[in-house]
Tab-separated table of C-alpha atoms (C1' of nucleotides) in Angstrom:
chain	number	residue	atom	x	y	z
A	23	UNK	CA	0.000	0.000	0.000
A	24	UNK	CA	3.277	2.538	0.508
A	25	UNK	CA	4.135	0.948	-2.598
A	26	UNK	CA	1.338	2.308	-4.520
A	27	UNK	CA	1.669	5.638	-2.494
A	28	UNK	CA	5.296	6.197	-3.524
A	29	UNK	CA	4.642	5.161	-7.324
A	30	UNK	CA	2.115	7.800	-7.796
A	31	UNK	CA	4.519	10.053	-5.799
A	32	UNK	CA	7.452	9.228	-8.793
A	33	UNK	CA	4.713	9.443	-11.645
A	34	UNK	CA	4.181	13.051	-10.278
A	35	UNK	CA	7.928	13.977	-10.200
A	36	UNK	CA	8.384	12.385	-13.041
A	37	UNK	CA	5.460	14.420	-14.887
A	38	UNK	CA	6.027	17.573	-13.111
A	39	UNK	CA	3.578	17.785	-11.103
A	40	UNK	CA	3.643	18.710	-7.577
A	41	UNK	CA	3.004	16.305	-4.296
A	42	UNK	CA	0.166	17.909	-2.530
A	43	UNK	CA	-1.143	16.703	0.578
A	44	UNK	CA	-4.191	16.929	-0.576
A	45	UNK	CA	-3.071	14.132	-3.258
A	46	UNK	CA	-1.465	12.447	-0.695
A	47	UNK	CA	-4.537	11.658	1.037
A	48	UNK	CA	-7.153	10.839	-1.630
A	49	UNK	CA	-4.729	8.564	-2.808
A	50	UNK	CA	-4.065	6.983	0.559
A	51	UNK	CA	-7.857	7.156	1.300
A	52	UNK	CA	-7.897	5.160	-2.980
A	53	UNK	CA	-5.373	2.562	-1.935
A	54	UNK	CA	-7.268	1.990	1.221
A	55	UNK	CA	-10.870	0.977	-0.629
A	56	UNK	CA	-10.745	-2.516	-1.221
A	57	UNK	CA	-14.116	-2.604	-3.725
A	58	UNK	CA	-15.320	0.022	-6.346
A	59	UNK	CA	-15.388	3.620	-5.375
A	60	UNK	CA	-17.204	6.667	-6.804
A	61	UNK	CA	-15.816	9.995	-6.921
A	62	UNK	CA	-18.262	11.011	-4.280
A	63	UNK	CA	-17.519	8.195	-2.679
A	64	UNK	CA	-13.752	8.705	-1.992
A	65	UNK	CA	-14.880	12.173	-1.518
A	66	UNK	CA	-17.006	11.670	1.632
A	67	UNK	CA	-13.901	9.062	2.626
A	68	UNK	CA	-11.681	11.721	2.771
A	69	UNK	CA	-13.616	14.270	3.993
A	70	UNK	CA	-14.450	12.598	7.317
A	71	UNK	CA	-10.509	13.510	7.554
A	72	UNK	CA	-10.171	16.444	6.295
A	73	UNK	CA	-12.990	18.212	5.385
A	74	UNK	CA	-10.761	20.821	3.333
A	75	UNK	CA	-10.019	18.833	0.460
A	76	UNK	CA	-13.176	19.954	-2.502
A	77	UNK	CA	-15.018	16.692	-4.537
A	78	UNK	CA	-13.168	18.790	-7.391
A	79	UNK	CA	-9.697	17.654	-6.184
A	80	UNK	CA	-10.543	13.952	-6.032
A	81	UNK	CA	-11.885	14.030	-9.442
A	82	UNK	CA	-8.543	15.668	-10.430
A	83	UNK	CA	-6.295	13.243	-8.352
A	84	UNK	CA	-8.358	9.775	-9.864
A	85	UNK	CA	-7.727	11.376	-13.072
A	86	UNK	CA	-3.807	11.383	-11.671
A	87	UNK	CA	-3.989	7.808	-10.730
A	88	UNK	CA	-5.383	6.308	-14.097
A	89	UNK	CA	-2.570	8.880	-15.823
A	90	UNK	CA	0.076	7.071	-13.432
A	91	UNK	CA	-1.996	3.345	-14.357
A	92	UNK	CA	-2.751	2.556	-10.660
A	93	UNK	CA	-6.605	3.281	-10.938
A	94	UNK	CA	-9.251	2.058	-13.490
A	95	UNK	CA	-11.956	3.690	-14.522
A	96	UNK	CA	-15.328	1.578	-15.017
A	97	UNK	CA	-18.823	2.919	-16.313
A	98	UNK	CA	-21.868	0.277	-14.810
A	99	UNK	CA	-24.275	2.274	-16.693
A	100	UNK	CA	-25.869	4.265	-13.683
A	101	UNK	CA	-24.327	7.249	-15.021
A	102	UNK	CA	-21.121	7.913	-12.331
A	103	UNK	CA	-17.960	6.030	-13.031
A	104	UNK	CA	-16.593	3.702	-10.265
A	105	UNK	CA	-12.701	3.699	-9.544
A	106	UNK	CA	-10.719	0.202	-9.415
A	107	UNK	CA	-7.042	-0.653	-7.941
A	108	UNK	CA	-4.839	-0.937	-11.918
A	109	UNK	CA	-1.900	-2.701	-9.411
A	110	UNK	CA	-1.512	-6.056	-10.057
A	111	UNK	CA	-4.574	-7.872	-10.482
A	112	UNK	CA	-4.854	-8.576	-14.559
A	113	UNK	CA	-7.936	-8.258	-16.712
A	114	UNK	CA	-11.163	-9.313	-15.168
A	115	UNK	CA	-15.089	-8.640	-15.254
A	116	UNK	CA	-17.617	-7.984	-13.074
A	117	UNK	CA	-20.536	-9.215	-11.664
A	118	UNK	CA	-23.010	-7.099	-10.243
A	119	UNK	CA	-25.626	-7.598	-7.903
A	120	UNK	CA	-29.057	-5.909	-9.202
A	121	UNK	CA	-30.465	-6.321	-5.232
A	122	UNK	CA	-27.654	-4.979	-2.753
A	123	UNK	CA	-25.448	-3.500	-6.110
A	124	UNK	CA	-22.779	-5.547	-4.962
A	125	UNK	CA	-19.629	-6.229	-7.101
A	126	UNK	CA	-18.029	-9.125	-7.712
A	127	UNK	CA	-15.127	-9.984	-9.643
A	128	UNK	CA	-14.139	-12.179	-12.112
A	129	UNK	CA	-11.936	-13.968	-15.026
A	130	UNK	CA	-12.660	-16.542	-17.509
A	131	UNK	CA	-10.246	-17.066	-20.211
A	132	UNK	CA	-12.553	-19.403	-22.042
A	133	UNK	CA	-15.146	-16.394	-22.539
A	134	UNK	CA	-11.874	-14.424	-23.677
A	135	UNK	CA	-11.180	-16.926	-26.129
A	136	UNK	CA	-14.770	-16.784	-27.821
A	137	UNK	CA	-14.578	-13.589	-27.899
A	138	UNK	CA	-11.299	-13.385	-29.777
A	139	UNK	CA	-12.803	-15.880	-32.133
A	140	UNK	CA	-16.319	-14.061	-32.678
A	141	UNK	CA	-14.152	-10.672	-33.714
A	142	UNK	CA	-12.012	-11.754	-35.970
A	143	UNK	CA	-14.915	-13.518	-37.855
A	144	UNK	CA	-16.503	-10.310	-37.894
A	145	UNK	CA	-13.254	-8.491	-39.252
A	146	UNK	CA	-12.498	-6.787	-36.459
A	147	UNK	CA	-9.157	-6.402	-34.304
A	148	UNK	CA	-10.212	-6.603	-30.468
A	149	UNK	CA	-8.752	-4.082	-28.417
A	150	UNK	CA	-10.550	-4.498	-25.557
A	151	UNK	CA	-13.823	-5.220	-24.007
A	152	UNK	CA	-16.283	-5.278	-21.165
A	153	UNK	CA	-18.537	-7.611	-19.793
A	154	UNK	CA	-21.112	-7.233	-16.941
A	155	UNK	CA	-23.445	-10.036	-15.976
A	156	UNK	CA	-26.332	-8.696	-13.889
A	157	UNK	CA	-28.239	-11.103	-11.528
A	158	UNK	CA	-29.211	-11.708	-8.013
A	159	UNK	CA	-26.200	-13.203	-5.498
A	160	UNK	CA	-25.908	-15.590	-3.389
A	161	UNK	CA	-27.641	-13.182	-0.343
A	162	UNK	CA	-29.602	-11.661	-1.976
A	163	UNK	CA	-31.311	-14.744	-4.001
A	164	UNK	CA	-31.802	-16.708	-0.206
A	165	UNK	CA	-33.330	-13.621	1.143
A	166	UNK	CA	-35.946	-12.397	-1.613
A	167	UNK	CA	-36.189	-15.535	-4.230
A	168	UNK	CA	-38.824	-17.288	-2.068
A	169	UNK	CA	-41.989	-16.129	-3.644
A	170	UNK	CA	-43.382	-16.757	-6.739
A	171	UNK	CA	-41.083	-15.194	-9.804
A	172	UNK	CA	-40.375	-12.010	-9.146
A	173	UNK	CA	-38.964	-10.100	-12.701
A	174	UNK	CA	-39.184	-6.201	-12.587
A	175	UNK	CA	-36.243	-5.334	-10.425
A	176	UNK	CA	-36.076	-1.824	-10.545
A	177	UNK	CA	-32.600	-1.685	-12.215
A	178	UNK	CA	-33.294	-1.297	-16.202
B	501	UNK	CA	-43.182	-1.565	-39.609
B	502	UNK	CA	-47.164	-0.588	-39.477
B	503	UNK	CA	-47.290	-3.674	-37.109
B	504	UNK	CA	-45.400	-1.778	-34.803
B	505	UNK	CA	-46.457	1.721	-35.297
B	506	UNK	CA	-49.908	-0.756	-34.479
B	507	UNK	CA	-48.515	-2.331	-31.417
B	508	UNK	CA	-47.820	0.961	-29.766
B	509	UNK	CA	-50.888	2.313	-30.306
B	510	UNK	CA	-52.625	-0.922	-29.105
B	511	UNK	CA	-50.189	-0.564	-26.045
B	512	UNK	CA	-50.601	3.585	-25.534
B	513	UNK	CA	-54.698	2.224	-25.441
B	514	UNK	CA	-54.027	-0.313	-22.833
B	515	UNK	CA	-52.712	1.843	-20.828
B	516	UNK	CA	-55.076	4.498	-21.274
B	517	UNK	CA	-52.592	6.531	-22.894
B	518	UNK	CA	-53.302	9.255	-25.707
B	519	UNK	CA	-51.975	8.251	-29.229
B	520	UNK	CA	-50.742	11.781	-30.243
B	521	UNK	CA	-49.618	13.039	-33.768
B	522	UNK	CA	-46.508	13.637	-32.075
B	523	UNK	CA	-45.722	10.316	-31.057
B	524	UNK	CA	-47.007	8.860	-34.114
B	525	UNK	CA	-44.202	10.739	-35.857
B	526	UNK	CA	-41.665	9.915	-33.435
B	527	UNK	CA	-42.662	6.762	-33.541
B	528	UNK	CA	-42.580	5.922	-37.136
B	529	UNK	CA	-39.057	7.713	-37.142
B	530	UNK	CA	-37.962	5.471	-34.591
B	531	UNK	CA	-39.501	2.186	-36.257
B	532	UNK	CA	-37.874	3.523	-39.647
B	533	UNK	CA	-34.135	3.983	-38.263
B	534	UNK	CA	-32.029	1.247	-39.375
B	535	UNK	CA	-29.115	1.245	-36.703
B	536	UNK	CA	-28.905	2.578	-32.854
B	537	UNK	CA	-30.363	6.216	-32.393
B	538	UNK	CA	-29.628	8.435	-29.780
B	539	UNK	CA	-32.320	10.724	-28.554
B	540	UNK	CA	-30.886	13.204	-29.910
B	541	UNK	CA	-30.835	11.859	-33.572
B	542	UNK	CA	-34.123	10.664	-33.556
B	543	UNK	CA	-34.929	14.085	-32.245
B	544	UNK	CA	-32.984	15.582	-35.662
B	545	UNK	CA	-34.975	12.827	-37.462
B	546	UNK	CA	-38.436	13.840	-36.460
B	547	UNK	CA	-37.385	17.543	-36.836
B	548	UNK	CA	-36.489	17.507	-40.440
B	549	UNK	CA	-40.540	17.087	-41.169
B	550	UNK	CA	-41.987	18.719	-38.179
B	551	UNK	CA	-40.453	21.271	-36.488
B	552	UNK	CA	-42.635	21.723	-33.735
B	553	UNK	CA	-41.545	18.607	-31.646
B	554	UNK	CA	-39.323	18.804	-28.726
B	555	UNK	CA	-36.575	16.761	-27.913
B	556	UNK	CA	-38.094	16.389	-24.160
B	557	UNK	CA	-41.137	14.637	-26.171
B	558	UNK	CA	-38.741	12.548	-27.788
B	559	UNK	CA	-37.605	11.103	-24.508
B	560	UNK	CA	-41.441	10.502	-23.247
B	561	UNK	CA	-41.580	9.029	-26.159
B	562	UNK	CA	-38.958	6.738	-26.136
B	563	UNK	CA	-39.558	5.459	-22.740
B	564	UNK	CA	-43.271	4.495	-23.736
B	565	UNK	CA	-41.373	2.668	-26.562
B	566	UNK	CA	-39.503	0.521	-24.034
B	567	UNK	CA	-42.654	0.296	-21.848
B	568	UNK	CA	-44.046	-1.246	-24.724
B	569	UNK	CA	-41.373	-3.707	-25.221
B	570	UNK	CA	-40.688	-1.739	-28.587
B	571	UNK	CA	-37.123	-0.250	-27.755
B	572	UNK	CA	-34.409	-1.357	-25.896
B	573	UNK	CA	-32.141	1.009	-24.535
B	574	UNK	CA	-28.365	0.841	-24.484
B	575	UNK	CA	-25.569	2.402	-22.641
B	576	UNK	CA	-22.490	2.153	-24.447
B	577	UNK	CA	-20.241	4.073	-21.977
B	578	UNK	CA	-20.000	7.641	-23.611
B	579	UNK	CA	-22.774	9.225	-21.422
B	580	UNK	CA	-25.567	9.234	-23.638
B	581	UNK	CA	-28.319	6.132	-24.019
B	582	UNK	CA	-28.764	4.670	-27.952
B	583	UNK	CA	-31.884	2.611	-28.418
B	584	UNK	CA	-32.640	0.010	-30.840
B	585	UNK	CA	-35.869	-2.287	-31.882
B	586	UNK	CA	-36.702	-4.970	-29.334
B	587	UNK	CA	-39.024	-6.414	-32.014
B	588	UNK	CA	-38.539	-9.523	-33.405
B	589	UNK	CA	-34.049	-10.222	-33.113
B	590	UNK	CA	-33.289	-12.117	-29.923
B	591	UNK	CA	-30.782	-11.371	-27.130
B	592	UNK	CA	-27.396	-10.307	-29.077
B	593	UNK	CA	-24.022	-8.580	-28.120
B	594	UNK	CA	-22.314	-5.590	-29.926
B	595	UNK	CA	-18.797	-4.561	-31.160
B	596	UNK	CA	-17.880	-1.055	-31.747
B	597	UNK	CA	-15.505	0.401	-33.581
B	598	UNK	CA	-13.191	2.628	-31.682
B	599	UNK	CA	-12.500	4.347	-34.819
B	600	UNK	CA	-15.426	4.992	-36.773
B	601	UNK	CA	-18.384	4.044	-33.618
B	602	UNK	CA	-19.999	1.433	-36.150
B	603	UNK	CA	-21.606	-0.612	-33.909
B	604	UNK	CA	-21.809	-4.330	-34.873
B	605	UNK	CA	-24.423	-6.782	-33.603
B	606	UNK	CA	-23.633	-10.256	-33.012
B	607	UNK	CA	-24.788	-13.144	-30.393
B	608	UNK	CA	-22.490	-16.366	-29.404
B	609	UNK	CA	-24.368	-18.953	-27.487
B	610	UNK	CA	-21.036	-20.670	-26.377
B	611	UNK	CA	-20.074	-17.690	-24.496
B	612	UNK	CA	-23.890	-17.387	-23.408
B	613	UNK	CA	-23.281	-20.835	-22.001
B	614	UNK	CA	-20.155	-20.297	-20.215
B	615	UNK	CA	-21.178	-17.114	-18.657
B	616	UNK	CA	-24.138	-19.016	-16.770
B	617	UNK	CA	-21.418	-21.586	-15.929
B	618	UNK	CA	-19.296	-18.656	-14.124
B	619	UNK	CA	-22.172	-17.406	-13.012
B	620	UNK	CA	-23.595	-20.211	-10.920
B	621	UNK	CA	-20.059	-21.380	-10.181
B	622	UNK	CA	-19.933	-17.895	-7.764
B	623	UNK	CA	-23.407	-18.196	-6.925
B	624	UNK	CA	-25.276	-15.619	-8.409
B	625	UNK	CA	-28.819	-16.168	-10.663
B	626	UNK	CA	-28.410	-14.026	-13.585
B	627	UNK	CA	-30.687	-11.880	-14.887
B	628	UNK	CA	-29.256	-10.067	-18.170
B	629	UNK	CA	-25.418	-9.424	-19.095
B	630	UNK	CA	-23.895	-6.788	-21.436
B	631	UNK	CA	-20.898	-7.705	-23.865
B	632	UNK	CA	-19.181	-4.960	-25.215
B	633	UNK	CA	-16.263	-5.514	-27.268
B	634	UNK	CA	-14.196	-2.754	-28.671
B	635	UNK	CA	-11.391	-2.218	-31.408
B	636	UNK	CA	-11.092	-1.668	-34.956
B	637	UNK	CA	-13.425	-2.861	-38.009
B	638	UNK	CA	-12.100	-4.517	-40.760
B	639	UNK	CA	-12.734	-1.030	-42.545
B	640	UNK	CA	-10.745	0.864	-40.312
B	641	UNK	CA	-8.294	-1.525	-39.446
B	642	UNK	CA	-7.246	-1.726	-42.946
B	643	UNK	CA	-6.853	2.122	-44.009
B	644	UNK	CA	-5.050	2.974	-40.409
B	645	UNK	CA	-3.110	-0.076	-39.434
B	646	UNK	CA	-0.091	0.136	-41.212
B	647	UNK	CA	1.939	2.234	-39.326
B	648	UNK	CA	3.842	1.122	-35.897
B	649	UNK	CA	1.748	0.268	-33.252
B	650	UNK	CA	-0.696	3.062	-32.464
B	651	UNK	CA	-1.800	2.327	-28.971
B	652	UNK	CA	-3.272	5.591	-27.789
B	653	UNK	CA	-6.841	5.257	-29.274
B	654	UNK	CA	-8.848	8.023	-27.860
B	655	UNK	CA	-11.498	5.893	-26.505
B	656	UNK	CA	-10.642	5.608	-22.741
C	1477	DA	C1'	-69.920	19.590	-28.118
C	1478	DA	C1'	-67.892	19.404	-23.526
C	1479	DG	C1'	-64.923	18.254	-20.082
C	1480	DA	C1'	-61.735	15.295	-17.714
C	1481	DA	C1'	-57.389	13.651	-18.258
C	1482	DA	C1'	-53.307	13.208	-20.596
C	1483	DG	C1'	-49.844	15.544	-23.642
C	1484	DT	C1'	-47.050	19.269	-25.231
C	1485	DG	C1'	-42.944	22.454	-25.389
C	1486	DA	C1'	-40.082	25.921	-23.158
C	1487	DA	C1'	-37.474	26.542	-19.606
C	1488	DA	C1'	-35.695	25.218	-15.372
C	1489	DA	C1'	-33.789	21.475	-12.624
C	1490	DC	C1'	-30.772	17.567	-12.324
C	1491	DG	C1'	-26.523	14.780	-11.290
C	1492	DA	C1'	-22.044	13.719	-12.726
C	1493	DT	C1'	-18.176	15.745	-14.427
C	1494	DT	C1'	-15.123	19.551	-16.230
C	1495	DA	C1'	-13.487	24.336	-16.854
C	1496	DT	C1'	-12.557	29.017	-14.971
C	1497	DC	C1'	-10.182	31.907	-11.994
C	1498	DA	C1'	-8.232	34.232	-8.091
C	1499	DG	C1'	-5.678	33.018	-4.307
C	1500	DT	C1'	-2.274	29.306	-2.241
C	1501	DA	C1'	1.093	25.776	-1.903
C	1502	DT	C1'	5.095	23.275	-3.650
C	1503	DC	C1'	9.845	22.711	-4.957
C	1504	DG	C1'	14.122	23.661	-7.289
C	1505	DA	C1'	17.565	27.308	-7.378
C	1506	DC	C1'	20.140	30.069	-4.808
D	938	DG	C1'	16.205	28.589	4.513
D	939	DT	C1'	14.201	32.034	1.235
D	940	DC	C1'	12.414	33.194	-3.286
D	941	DG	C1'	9.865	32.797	-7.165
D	942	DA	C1'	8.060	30.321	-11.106
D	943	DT	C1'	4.749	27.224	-11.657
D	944	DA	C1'	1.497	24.053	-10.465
D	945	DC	C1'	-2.545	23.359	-7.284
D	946	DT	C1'	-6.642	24.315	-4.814
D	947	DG	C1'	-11.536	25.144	-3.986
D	948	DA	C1'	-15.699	27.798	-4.969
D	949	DT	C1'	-18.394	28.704	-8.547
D	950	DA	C1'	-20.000	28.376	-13.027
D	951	DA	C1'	-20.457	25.716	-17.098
D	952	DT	C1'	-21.542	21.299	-19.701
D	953	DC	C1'	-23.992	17.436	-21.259
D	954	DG	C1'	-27.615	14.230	-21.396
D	955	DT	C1'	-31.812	13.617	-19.324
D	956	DT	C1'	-35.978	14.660	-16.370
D	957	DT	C1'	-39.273	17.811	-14.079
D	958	DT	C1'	-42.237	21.668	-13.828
D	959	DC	C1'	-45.866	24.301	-15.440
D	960	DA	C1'	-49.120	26.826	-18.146
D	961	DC	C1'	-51.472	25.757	-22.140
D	962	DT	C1'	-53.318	22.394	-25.788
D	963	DT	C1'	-54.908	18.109	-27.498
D	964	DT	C1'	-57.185	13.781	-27.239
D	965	DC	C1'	-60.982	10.856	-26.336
D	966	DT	C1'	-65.042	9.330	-23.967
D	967	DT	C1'	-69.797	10.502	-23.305
DNA sequence: AAGAAAGTGAAAACGATTATCAGTATCGAC
DNA sequence: GTCGATACTGATAATCGTTTTCACTTTCTT
């Protein structure tokens, strides 16, 4: 977690940029998260701390942190963009929960491979992709999937 | 493409809706677009022979499509919502082009299959998935891929 | 034809994100 | 350490796509 702290400090020096403490501590308060954060979400992290540092900032410093490749960016189609660790973890997709919006991780290289093959029938050269599967979990499905079927779920 | 222009106004009936001229115009607009419209093209559409619809009807519009099982509304990451015809085509997956945004529609049950596999695997009962994949048609690929590797793409 | 109820468009409101701008902090040079 | 160029900050305003509000108009049932 230092480790991450210290690259983004050498990406900074390295772009000439300056090591604010304000950076310091939305980055700290980004390495910290351990699931999907929103701007405003790392916002009200940080402000609990130090209630000085504007949402404005943290958009600025996430922007930083995918610059220095320590953060992804990810758009689940509610409109606000959720921030991911880059570090070390490799490609992966996501599973989210339409009930409690949880999100879980994933990798198949199987899918990966299909998808390689469906492209290049189609022509194209794959640079990259996203998939989401959307469904109830394991919680969720014990706590509400009693009744009889149950299909408008609120998220579109 | 009158059976559908039919089936909304069957549906706007049902649900003791009114079956304006506007969104008989939007409508058959919509119906008569061949690819993924934004609002704001269908708007641009509609406005080229009637000038006196809003782009706010447009929208109402647009969600009584979907209500009516007529549209299906996409989120393709860049902010703004493209819809397509629910009618008739089954579930399917797209591929855009990061060059040109052609969007390509395909569907791959193997990958279908394997995705409920993963799926189950970490518990979850899934409800609907979105594939996106992204890189270069066969189009673009060929008239811009010659040089060295060009990794900076634009499309974040 | 009449009226209740829904629909319309303009403009304002929205939520997430980005740009502007005047004042502030950082950091390399000395 | 101090100085100063330069980047940074936060408040506010602007943007963009979309939705709400509201006064007025249309539809549709009787």
């Amino acid at each position: 977690m230092h480790d991450k702290l210290l690259q983004f400090q050498q990406y900074l020096h390295r772009a000439g940029l300056k090591a604010t403490r304000q950076r310091e501590l939305i980055a700290r308060a980004f390495f910290a998260t351990t699931t999907h954060v929103s701007a405003e979400g790392l916002y009200r992290r940080v402000g609990g701390r130090h209630p000085r540092i504007g949402l404005v900032t943290v958009y600025r410093t996430l922007k930083l942190l995918k610059d220095a490749g320590l953060a992804h960016e990810r758009q689940f189609g509610d409109g606000r963009a959720l921030f991911e660790h880059a570090s070390s973890e490799r490609h992966h997709d996501h599973i989210i929960c339409t009930e409690c919006g949880k999100i879980t991780e994933f990798a198949s290289v199987e899918i990966e491979a299909l998808q390689e093959q469906v492209v290049r029938r189609l022509g194209f050269h794959i640079q990259y992709h996203k998939l989401e599967l959307y469904g109830r979990c394991r919680d969720c499905s014990a706590a509400a999937g009693k009744g009889p079927g149950v299909h408008a779920i609120g998220v579109g």
